[in-house]
Coordinates of C-alpha atoms and ligand atoms in Angstrom, one line a residue:
M1 CA 12.5 37.6 -19.3
S2 CA 12.0 34.6 -21.6
D3 CA 14.7 34.6 -23.6
I4 CA 17.6 33.6 -20.4
P5 CA 17.9 30.2 -21.6
F6 CA 18.0 28.9 -17.9
E7 CA 15.7 29.2 -14.3
T8 CA 17.1 32.5 -13.0
R9 CA 15.3 32.1 -9.7
H10 CA 17.8 29.2 -7.8
V11 CA 20.8 29.2 -6.1
F12 CA 23.6 26.3 -6.7
I13 CA 24.7 24.4 -3.8
A14 CA 26.3 21.1 -3.8
G15 CA 25.5 20.3 -7.5
E16 CA 21.6 21.4 -6.9
W17 CA 20.0 23.9 -8.7
R18 CA 16.8 25.4 -5.9
P19 CA 15.1 28.0 -4.6
A20 CA 16.6 29.8 -1.7
D21 CA 15.5 28.6 1.9
A22 CA 13.1 31.1 2.3
G23 CA 11.7 30.8 -0.7
E24 CA 12.0 34.4 -2.0
T25 CA 13.1 36.4 -4.7
L26 CA 14.5 39.6 -5.8
E27 CA 13.9 41.2 -9.4
L28 CA 17.1 42.1 -11.6
Q29 CA 16.4 45.2 -13.3
N30 CA 17.4 46.0 -17.0
P31 CA 19.4 49.2 -17.0
S32 CA 18.7 49.9 -20.3
D33 CA 15.2 50.4 -20.2
G34 CA 14.6 50.0 -16.5
T35 CA 12.1 47.0 -17.0
E36 CA 12.4 43.5 -14.9
L37 CA 14.9 41.7 -16.6
A38 CA 14.7 38.4 -14.5
R39 CA 14.2 37.4 -10.7
I40 CA 16.6 35.8 -8.8
A41 CA 16.8 34.0 -5.7
R42 CA 16.9 35.9 -2.6
G43 CA 19.7 33.7 -0.6
G44 CA 20.3 34.2 3.1
A45 CA 22.0 32.9 6.1
A46 CA 20.6 29.5 6.0
D47 CA 21.5 29.3 2.1
I48 CA 25.2 30.2 2.8
D49 CA 25.3 27.9 5.8
R50 CA 24.5 24.9 3.4
A51 CA 26.4 26.4 0.4
V52 CA 29.7 26.5 3.1
G53 CA 28.8 23.0 4.3
A54 CA 28.6 21.7 0.6
A55 CA 31.8 23.4 -0.2
R56 CA 33.7 21.3 3.4
A57 CA 32.5 18.1 1.8
A58 CA 33.8 18.9 -1.5
L59 CA 36.7 19.2 0.0
D60 CA 36.4 16.0 2.3
G61 CA 35.4 14.4 -1.0
A62 CA 35.6 14.2 -5.0
W63 CA 37.4 17.4 -5.5
G64 CA 39.3 17.1 -2.4
R65 CA 40.9 14.2 -3.8
L66 CA 41.6 15.6 -7.3
A67 CA 45.3 15.7 -8.5
A68 CA 46.0 19.5 -9.9
A69 CA 46.7 18.6 -13.1
E70 CA 43.0 17.4 -13.5
R71 CA 41.6 20.4 -11.4
G72 CA 43.7 22.2 -14.2
R73 CA 42.2 20.1 -16.5
L74 CA 38.7 20.7 -15.4
L75 CA 38.8 24.5 -15.6
A76 CA 40.7 24.3 -19.1
A77 CA 37.3 22.6 -20.2
M78 CA 35.3 25.3 -18.4
G79 CA 37.5 27.7 -20.7
R80 CA 36.7 26.2 -23.6
L81 CA 32.5 25.8 -22.8
V82 CA 32.9 29.7 -22.1
L83 CA 34.5 30.0 -25.9
E84 CA 31.6 28.0 -26.9
Q85 CA 29.0 30.2 -25.5
A86 CA 30.9 33.4 -25.6
E87 CA 28.2 35.4 -27.9
E88 CA 25.4 34.3 -25.2
L89 CA 27.2 35.1 -22.3
A90 CA 28.3 38.6 -23.6
R91 CA 24.5 39.4 -24.3
L92 CA 23.7 38.4 -20.8
E93 CA 26.2 40.5 -19.3
A94 CA 25.3 43.1 -21.5
L95 CA 21.5 43.1 -20.8
D96 CA 22.3 42.5 -16.8
V97 CA 24.9 45.0 -16.3
G98 CA 24.1 47.8 -19.1
K99 CA 27.3 47.9 -21.0
P100 CA 27.6 48.1 -24.6
L101 CA 28.0 44.6 -26.2
R102 CA 31.6 44.9 -27.7
Q103 CA 32.5 45.4 -24.0
A104 CA 30.7 42.3 -22.7
R105 CA 32.1 40.1 -25.2
A106 CA 35.5 41.5 -24.1
D107 CA 34.9 40.4 -20.8
A108 CA 33.6 37.0 -21.6
L109 CA 37.4 36.2 -23.5
A110 CA 38.7 37.4 -20.4
L111 CA 36.5 35.0 -18.6
A112 CA 37.8 32.1 -20.9
R113 CA 41.5 33.5 -20.7
Y114 CA 41.2 33.0 -17.1
L115 CA 40.0 29.7 -16.9
E116 CA 42.7 28.8 -19.5
F117 CA 45.4 30.5 -17.5
Y118 CA 44.6 29.4 -14.3
G119 CA 43.7 25.9 -15.5
G120 CA 47.3 25.9 -17.1
A121 CA 48.5 27.0 -14.0
A122 CA 47.3 24.6 -11.1
D123 CA 49.8 21.9 -11.4
K124 CA 52.4 24.4 -11.0
V125 CA 52.8 26.0 -7.8
H126 CA 55.2 24.2 -5.6
G127 CA 56.6 24.4 -2.2
E128 CA 60.6 24.4 -1.8
T129 CA 63.3 22.5 0.6
I130 CA 64.8 25.0 3.1
P131 CA 68.7 24.6 3.8
Y132 CA 68.9 24.0 7.5
Q133 CA 70.7 21.9 10.6
P134 CA 72.0 18.5 8.9
A135 CA 70.0 16.2 10.8
Y136 CA 66.8 17.6 9.7
T137 CA 64.7 18.0 5.8
V138 CA 62.6 21.1 5.6
L139 CA 60.2 21.8 3.2
T140 CA 56.8 24.0 2.3
L141 CA 54.0 23.1 1.0
R142 CA 51.5 24.9 -0.8
E143 CA 47.8 23.9 0.3
P144 CA 44.3 25.8 -0.6
H145 CA 42.6 27.5 2.3
G146 CA 40.1 25.7 2.5
V147 CA 36.3 27.1 1.8
T148 CA 37.1 30.5 -0.3
G149 CA 34.2 32.9 0.5
H150 CA 33.7 35.2 -3.1
I151 CA 32.0 38.6 -2.7
I152 CA 31.9 40.7 -5.7
P153 CA 30.2 43.4 -7.7
W154 CA 27.9 44.3 -10.6
N155 CA 30.2 46.1 -12.9
Y156 CA 32.6 43.2 -14.0
P157 CA 30.8 39.9 -12.9
M158 CA 32.5 37.5 -15.3
Q159 CA 36.1 39.1 -15.5
I160 CA 36.0 39.3 -11.6
I161 CA 34.5 35.9 -11.6
G162 CA 37.5 34.7 -13.7
R163 CA 39.9 36.4 -11.6
S164 CA 38.9 35.3 -8.1
V165 CA 36.9 32.1 -8.6
G166 CA 39.6 30.7 -11.1
A167 CA 42.3 31.3 -9.1
A168 CA 41.1 29.6 -6.2
L169 CA 39.5 26.4 -7.7
A170 CA 43.2 26.4 -9.4
M171 CA 44.4 25.8 -5.9
G172 CA 42.2 23.2 -4.8
N173 CA 39.8 25.5 -2.9
A174 CA 36.0 25.0 -2.9
A175 CA 34.3 28.1 -3.5
V176 CA 31.1 30.2 -2.3
L177 CA 30.1 32.9 -4.7
K178 CA 28.1 35.5 -3.8
P179 CA 27.6 37.6 -6.8
A180 CA 25.8 41.1 -6.8
E181 CA 22.1 41.7 -6.3
E182 CA 22.3 44.1 -9.2
A183 CA 23.5 41.9 -11.6
C184 CA 24.2 38.4 -12.0
L185 CA 23.0 36.6 -14.4
T186 CA 26.5 35.5 -15.6
A187 CA 27.5 34.3 -12.6
L188 CA 24.6 31.5 -12.7
A189 CA 25.8 30.9 -16.2
F190 CA 29.0 30.3 -15.0
A191 CA 27.8 27.1 -12.9
K192 CA 25.9 26.3 -15.7
I193 CA 29.3 25.7 -17.4
A194 CA 31.3 24.3 -14.4
E195 CA 28.2 21.5 -14.0
R196 CA 28.4 20.9 -17.6
A197 CA 32.2 20.5 -17.6
G198 CA 31.6 17.8 -14.7
L199 CA 33.5 20.0 -11.8
P200 CA 32.3 18.1 -8.8
A201 CA 29.4 19.1 -6.8
G202 CA 29.9 21.3 -4.6
A203 CA 33.3 22.4 -5.6
L204 CA 32.0 26.0 -6.6
N205 CA 28.4 27.0 -5.3
V206 CA 26.4 30.4 -6.3
V207 CA 24.2 31.9 -3.7
P208 CA 22.6 35.7 -5.3
G209 CA 21.2 37.5 -2.6
T210 CA 21.7 41.2 -1.0
G211 CA 24.8 42.1 1.0
E212 CA 23.2 42.9 4.1
E213 CA 21.9 39.1 3.9
A214 CA 23.8 36.8 2.1
G215 CA 26.9 39.0 1.8
A216 CA 27.2 39.6 5.7
A217 CA 26.2 35.6 6.4
L218 CA 29.2 34.9 4.3
S219 CA 31.9 37.5 5.8
A220 CA 30.9 36.2 9.5
H221 CA 30.5 32.5 8.6
G222 CA 33.1 30.7 11.0
G223 CA 33.4 28.0 8.3
V224 CA 34.7 29.7 5.9
D225 CA 38.9 29.9 5.4
H226 CA 39.3 33.2 3.2
I227 CA 37.2 36.0 1.6
S228 CA 38.0 37.6 -1.9
F229 CA 35.8 41.0 -1.4
T230 CA 35.7 43.0 -4.9
G231 CA 33.7 46.2 -3.7
S232 CA 33.3 49.6 -2.1
V233 CA 35.4 51.0 0.9
A234 CA 32.9 51.1 3.4
T235 CA 31.7 47.5 2.6
G236 CA 35.2 46.1 2.2
A237 CA 35.8 47.2 5.9
L238 CA 32.6 46.0 6.9
V239 CA 33.6 42.5 5.7
Q240 CA 37.2 42.3 6.7
A241 CA 35.5 43.2 10.4
A242 CA 33.4 40.5 10.0
A243 CA 36.0 38.1 8.9
A244 CA 38.3 39.4 11.6
H245 CA 36.2 37.7 14.5
H246 CA 37.3 34.2 13.1
A247 CA 40.8 35.7 12.1
V248 CA 40.3 35.0 8.3
P249 CA 41.9 36.1 6.0
V250 CA 40.7 38.7 3.3
T251 CA 41.5 39.8 -0.2
L252 CA 40.4 43.4 -0.5
E253 CA 39.7 44.7 -4.1
L254 CA 38.3 48.7 -3.6
G255 CA 37.9 51.5 -5.5
G256 CA 40.2 54.2 -6.9
K257 CA 40.4 58.1 -8.2
S258 CA 43.0 56.9 -10.4
P259 CA 45.1 59.5 -12.1
Q260 CA 46.5 59.7 -15.5
I261 CA 49.1 62.1 -16.3
V262 CA 50.1 63.5 -19.2
F263 CA 53.6 65.4 -19.8
A264 CA 53.8 68.0 -22.8
D265 CA 56.2 65.9 -24.6
A266 CA 53.7 62.6 -25.0
D267 CA 52.5 61.8 -27.7
L268 CA 49.2 63.5 -27.5
D269 CA 47.5 61.5 -30.6
A270 CA 48.2 58.0 -29.0
A271 CA 47.3 59.2 -25.7
L272 CA 43.9 60.9 -26.5
P273 CA 41.6 57.8 -27.1
Y274 CA 43.2 55.9 -23.8
L275 CA 42.4 59.5 -21.8
V276 CA 39.0 59.0 -22.7
N277 CA 38.1 55.3 -23.2
A278 CA 39.7 55.0 -19.5
G279 CA 36.8 57.9 -18.4
I280 CA 34.0 56.2 -19.8
Q281 CA 34.0 52.5 -20.4
N282 CA 31.5 50.5 -18.6
A283 CA 30.0 54.3 -18.4
G284 CA 32.7 54.8 -15.6
Q285 CA 31.8 52.1 -13.4
T286 CA 35.2 50.5 -13.4
C287 CA 37.1 50.5 -9.8
S288 CA 40.5 51.2 -12.0
A289 CA 38.8 54.1 -14.1
G290 CA 41.2 57.1 -15.4
S291 CA 38.7 59.8 -13.4
R292 CA 41.8 62.5 -13.3
I293 CA 43.3 63.7 -16.2
L294 CA 46.5 65.3 -15.0
V295 CA 48.0 67.4 -17.7
E296 CA 51.3 69.5 -17.9
R297 CA 50.1 73.4 -18.0
P298 CA 52.1 74.0 -21.5
V299 CA 49.7 71.4 -23.3
H300 CA 46.9 71.8 -20.8
D301 CA 44.6 74.0 -23.3
A302 CA 45.3 72.2 -26.4
L303 CA 44.3 68.6 -24.8
L304 CA 41.6 70.0 -22.9
G305 CA 40.0 71.4 -26.5
R306 CA 40.5 67.7 -27.7
L307 CA 39.3 66.1 -25.0
A308 CA 36.3 68.2 -25.1
E309 CA 36.1 67.6 -28.7
R310 CA 35.7 63.5 -28.1
Y311 CA 33.4 64.1 -25.1
R312 CA 30.6 66.3 -27.6
A313 CA 31.2 63.2 -30.1
L314 CA 30.3 60.4 -27.5
K315 CA 26.9 58.7 -27.8
V316 CA 25.3 57.2 -25.2
G317 CA 22.3 54.3 -25.1
P318 CA 21.0 51.3 -24.7
A319 CA 23.2 48.0 -24.4
L320 CA 22.6 46.3 -27.4
A321 CA 22.8 49.5 -29.6
D322 CA 26.9 49.0 -28.6
L323 CA 27.1 52.7 -28.4
D324 CA 30.4 54.6 -26.8
V325 CA 28.2 54.4 -23.3
G326 CA 25.5 52.6 -22.3
P327 CA 23.2 53.2 -19.2
L328 CA 24.4 53.5 -15.4
I329 CA 23.7 50.1 -13.5
S330 CA 20.5 52.0 -11.6
A331 CA 18.5 55.0 -10.7
R332 CA 20.1 55.3 -7.4
Q333 CA 23.9 55.6 -9.2
K334 CA 22.3 57.9 -11.7
E335 CA 21.0 60.0 -8.7
I336 CA 24.6 59.9 -7.0
V337 CA 26.8 60.8 -10.6
E338 CA 23.4 63.7 -10.9
S339 CA 24.2 65.2 -7.1
Y340 CA 28.3 65.5 -8.2
L341 CA 27.2 66.9 -11.7
A342 CA 25.2 69.3 -9.3
L343 CA 28.0 69.9 -6.6
A344 CA 29.9 71.1 -9.4
R345 CA 27.1 73.9 -10.9
Q346 CA 26.9 75.0 -7.3
D347 CA 30.6 75.5 -6.9
G348 CA 31.1 77.1 -10.3
V349 CA 32.8 74.3 -11.7
A350 CA 32.7 74.4 -15.2
V351 CA 31.2 71.3 -17.3
A352 CA 33.9 71.4 -20.5
A353 CA 32.2 69.2 -22.6
E354 CA 29.2 66.9 -22.5
G355 CA 28.1 63.9 -24.7
S356 CA 24.4 63.4 -26.0
I357 CA 22.2 60.5 -25.3
I358 CA 20.3 59.1 -28.8
A359 CA 17.1 60.2 -29.5
N360 CA 15.4 56.6 -29.1
A361 CA 16.9 55.4 -25.8
P362 CA 14.3 53.5 -23.5
R363 CA 12.5 56.1 -21.5
G364 CA 12.8 54.1 -18.5
G365 CA 16.8 53.5 -18.7
Y366 CA 19.7 55.0 -16.5
Y367 CA 21.3 57.6 -19.1
L368 CA 23.2 59.9 -18.2
R369 CA 25.4 62.2 -20.6
P370 CA 29.2 62.1 -19.9
A371 CA 30.7 65.2 -19.0
L372 CA 34.1 66.4 -19.0
I373 CA 34.8 68.5 -15.7
A374 CA 37.4 71.7 -15.9
G375 CA 38.4 74.1 -12.8
A376 CA 38.1 71.7 -10.1
G377 CA 41.0 72.0 -7.9
P378 CA 43.0 69.2 -7.0
G379 CA 41.4 68.7 -3.3
H380 CA 37.8 69.5 -4.5
R381 CA 35.1 66.9 -3.6
L382 CA 34.7 66.0 -7.9
A383 CA 38.6 65.3 -7.9
Q384 CA 38.9 63.2 -4.5
E385 CA 35.7 61.1 -4.6
E386 CA 35.3 57.9 -6.2
I387 CA 32.0 59.2 -8.9
F388 CA 31.8 56.0 -10.4
G389 CA 30.0 57.2 -13.4
P390 CA 31.2 58.8 -16.7
V391 CA 32.6 61.9 -15.5
Q392 CA 36.6 63.1 -15.6
V393 CA 38.2 65.8 -14.3
V394 CA 40.9 67.7 -16.1
I395 CA 43.9 69.3 -13.4
P396 CA 46.7 71.3 -14.9
F397 CA 49.7 70.6 -12.9
A398 CA 53.5 72.7 -13.3
D399 CA 56.0 70.2 -13.2
E400 CA 56.7 66.4 -12.2
A401 CA 56.9 67.4 -8.3
E402 CA 53.6 68.8 -8.5
A403 CA 51.9 66.3 -10.9
V404 CA 53.5 63.6 -8.0
R405 CA 51.9 65.5 -5.5
I406 CA 48.3 65.6 -6.7
A407 CA 48.6 61.9 -8.2
N408 CA 49.4 60.6 -4.7
A409 CA 46.6 63.2 -3.1
T410 CA 43.6 60.8 -2.6
Q411 CA 42.7 58.3 -0.3
Y412 CA 42.9 55.7 -3.1
G413 CA 45.6 53.8 -4.6
L414 CA 44.7 52.0 -7.2
V415 CA 46.0 52.3 -10.9
A416 CA 48.0 55.4 -12.8
G417 CA 48.7 56.3 -16.1
V418 CA 51.7 58.1 -16.9
W419 CA 52.0 59.8 -20.7
T420 CA 56.3 61.0 -21.4
R421 CA 58.6 60.3 -23.7
D422 CA 61.4 60.7 -21.1
G423 CA 62.5 57.5 -19.9
G424 CA 64.3 58.3 -16.8
R425 CA 60.8 60.3 -15.6
Q426 CA 58.7 57.1 -17.0
L427 CA 61.0 55.1 -14.0
R428 CA 61.0 58.1 -11.6
L429 CA 56.9 58.5 -11.6
A430 CA 56.6 54.6 -11.7
R431 CA 58.7 54.3 -8.3
A432 CA 56.7 57.8 -6.9
I433 CA 53.5 57.3 -7.5
R434 CA 51.8 55.2 -4.7
S435 CA 49.5 53.1 -6.4
G436 CA 49.0 49.0 -7.0
Q437 CA 49.9 49.6 -10.9
V438 CA 51.1 52.3 -13.2
F439 CA 51.1 52.1 -16.8
V440 CA 53.6 53.9 -18.9
N441 CA 52.3 55.7 -22.3
N442 CA 49.0 52.8 -22.0
Y443 CA 46.4 52.6 -19.7
G444 CA 45.5 49.0 -18.7
A445 CA 47.8 47.1 -20.9
G446 CA 44.7 45.7 -22.5
G447 CA 43.4 43.8 -18.8
G448 CA 46.1 41.1 -19.5
V449 CA 45.0 38.1 -17.2
E450 CA 48.6 37.3 -16.8
L451 CA 49.1 41.0 -14.6
P452 CA 49.0 41.1 -11.1
F453 CA 46.4 43.4 -9.7
G454 CA 45.2 45.1 -6.6
G455 CA 45.6 48.9 -4.7
V456 CA 47.5 49.9 -1.5
K457 CA 45.8 53.1 0.7
R458 CA 42.1 52.4 0.4
S459 CA 41.7 50.5 -2.6
G460 CA 42.6 47.3 -0.9
H461 CA 45.0 44.9 -0.3
G462 CA 46.2 41.4 -1.3
R463 CA 46.7 41.0 -5.3
E464 CA 44.4 39.0 -7.7
K465 CA 44.8 38.1 -11.4
G466 CA 48.3 36.8 -12.8
F467 CA 50.3 34.0 -11.1
E468 CA 50.4 36.2 -7.6
A469 CA 46.9 35.5 -7.1
L470 CA 47.6 31.6 -6.4
Y471 CA 49.7 32.5 -3.6
G472 CA 46.9 34.8 -2.0
F473 CA 44.8 32.2 -2.8
S474 CA 46.8 29.3 -1.0
T475 CA 48.4 29.0 2.6
L476 CA 52.4 27.6 3.1
K477 CA 52.9 24.5 5.6
T478 CA 56.5 24.0 7.0
V479 CA 57.5 20.7 7.2
A480 CA 60.6 20.3 9.6
I481 CA 61.6 16.2 9.2
L482 CA 64.0 15.2 12.0
H483 CA 66.1 12.0 10.9
G484 CA 69.2 12.5 13.0
Ligands
NAD1 P1 29.5 47.4 -3.2 O1 30.5 47.3 -1.7 O2 28.2 48.0 -2.3 O3 29.2 45.8 -3.2 C1 30.2 44.8 -3.9 C2 29.3 43.3 -2.9 O4 29.5 43.8 -1.6 C3 28.0 42.9 -3.7 O5 27.8 41.8 -4.0 C4 27.3 43.4 -2.2 O6 26.1 42.7 -2.5 C5 28.1 42.9 -1.2 N1 27.9 44.1 0.1 C6 27.2 44.8 0.2 N2 26.5 45.1 1.4 C7 27.6 44.0 2.2 C8 27.9 43.6 3.9 N3 27.1 44.2 4.9 N4 28.4 42.3 3.7 C9 29.0 41.6 2.8 N5 28.5 41.8 1.4 C10 27.7 43.2 1.1 O7 30.0 47.8 -3.9 P2 29.1 48.1 -5.6 O8 28.4 49.5 -5.4 O9 28.5 47.0 -6.0 O10 30.6 48.4 -6.5 C11 31.3 49.2 -6.9 C12 32.3 49.4 -6.1 O11 33.6 48.4 -6.2 C13 33.0 50.6 -6.5 O12 34.2 51.2 -5.1 C14 34.3 49.9 -7.6 O13 35.7 50.6 -7.2 C15 34.6 48.6 -6.7 N6 35.4 48.1 -7.4 C16 36.9 47.8 -7.3 C17 37.4 46.6 -8.4 C18 38.8 46.1 -8.0 O14 39.1 45.3 -8.4 N7 39.5 47.1 -7.2 C19 36.8 45.9 -9.4 C20 35.5 46.3 -9.0 C21 34.8 47.0 -8.5

């Protein structure tokens, strides 16, 4: 599309933009109308190999020689450029992912914050000295892994680049980024920003392409020292297995079926907007979507009524119309979500309320009416599987013990929300729920870049975001000096 302000059909390797080795391209669709938004390079194994080589050369060259403070300064400069271009980046992300503009704006600001945060942290990660036998001095050095591979999904490209690539660069790694084939314009824009900020060639390489080609080549490459993967459980398992051949460590940020637990004593007025937003943000295509709403029986019917009222008011339309909900990412994703709604009908599970698609939404867009489901038991597939669409199930519970049991009874463990005024219960649930993060009387804490994030069980392992990510993107060397 002519109004994308850069060439989209190139890979970025060793500081140079050029077509993929095989010269092929892929279509990037605009989910809001189903038309071609742009063409991107179809990077493959040869491009990944060159990118890994360029990253290694950067580590051996100018990038590897930079002081931590200088790396931090470069990241901070990139953060300032992101802020300067925030509106343009938000528009690209909205067009590419289909998310309402205001959500894409928040993502651009989050990317800037990650770069500020990791820029400031770059020179603050240090080792220790360890008391040992008097004849020795022992110290630990925090060192970069080396070449880090980053395979990311289409749902939050800017945010995930910020938390993953930002932290890796701060620690002095050289990165190879494989964005998703469904949405990768802001990954390319990010490389442009790195170039403008003066990041040494090869410190960041971006190779768009399919998962089966570029993604698989990156996860199996023997020259990669660490892989950060964000995406589905099935692909995460493939990536981890491929990396295992070279004993390469992997961080997996996978899916979820996160509960929001509402007790009868909760401030329902405060909870209500969070409960719905956690399910419909980015059309429900969010790893941390609060897709199960567990409600204590005395307030179940009243809360269901209020949730239904909100659902009926939801408006769905094109990303740039900036309504409550945008389209799904693709026709395929829409089919998947529709198949779950068909299952609800087939099993006699009630759709308590639906939102509406605005009348003039382009016909080719992947629009779907958000659906609030009541009456699916906690073991039903709708309450167990990650639907990845604007669908939430409401499930009643009798008491605290049952709430914990239901909350923990999925294969996932990413996020949980707990709504109660009872302080003891807040702490008990924070401990009893098996998930990477628990939010009490809120959901997501505004997304804070400072807060470590990750899963347990099938939701993954390892942590990104916050200072914690810097440990994940580095390795520890022990030095023992015998001096007599
Ligand atoms: P996906 O696993 O299909 O794709 C993610 C990435 O993996 C893409 O770049 C894709 O090209 C690549 N890929 C696909 N096949 C590959 C292979 N064989 N080898 C290597 N790479 C391959 O996931 P998706 O459908 O794009 O994203 C949605 C999933 O991501 C959901 O499950 C969601 O919960 C999860 N997610 C998790 C987080 C988190 O932080 N935990 C954040 C966002 C999304």
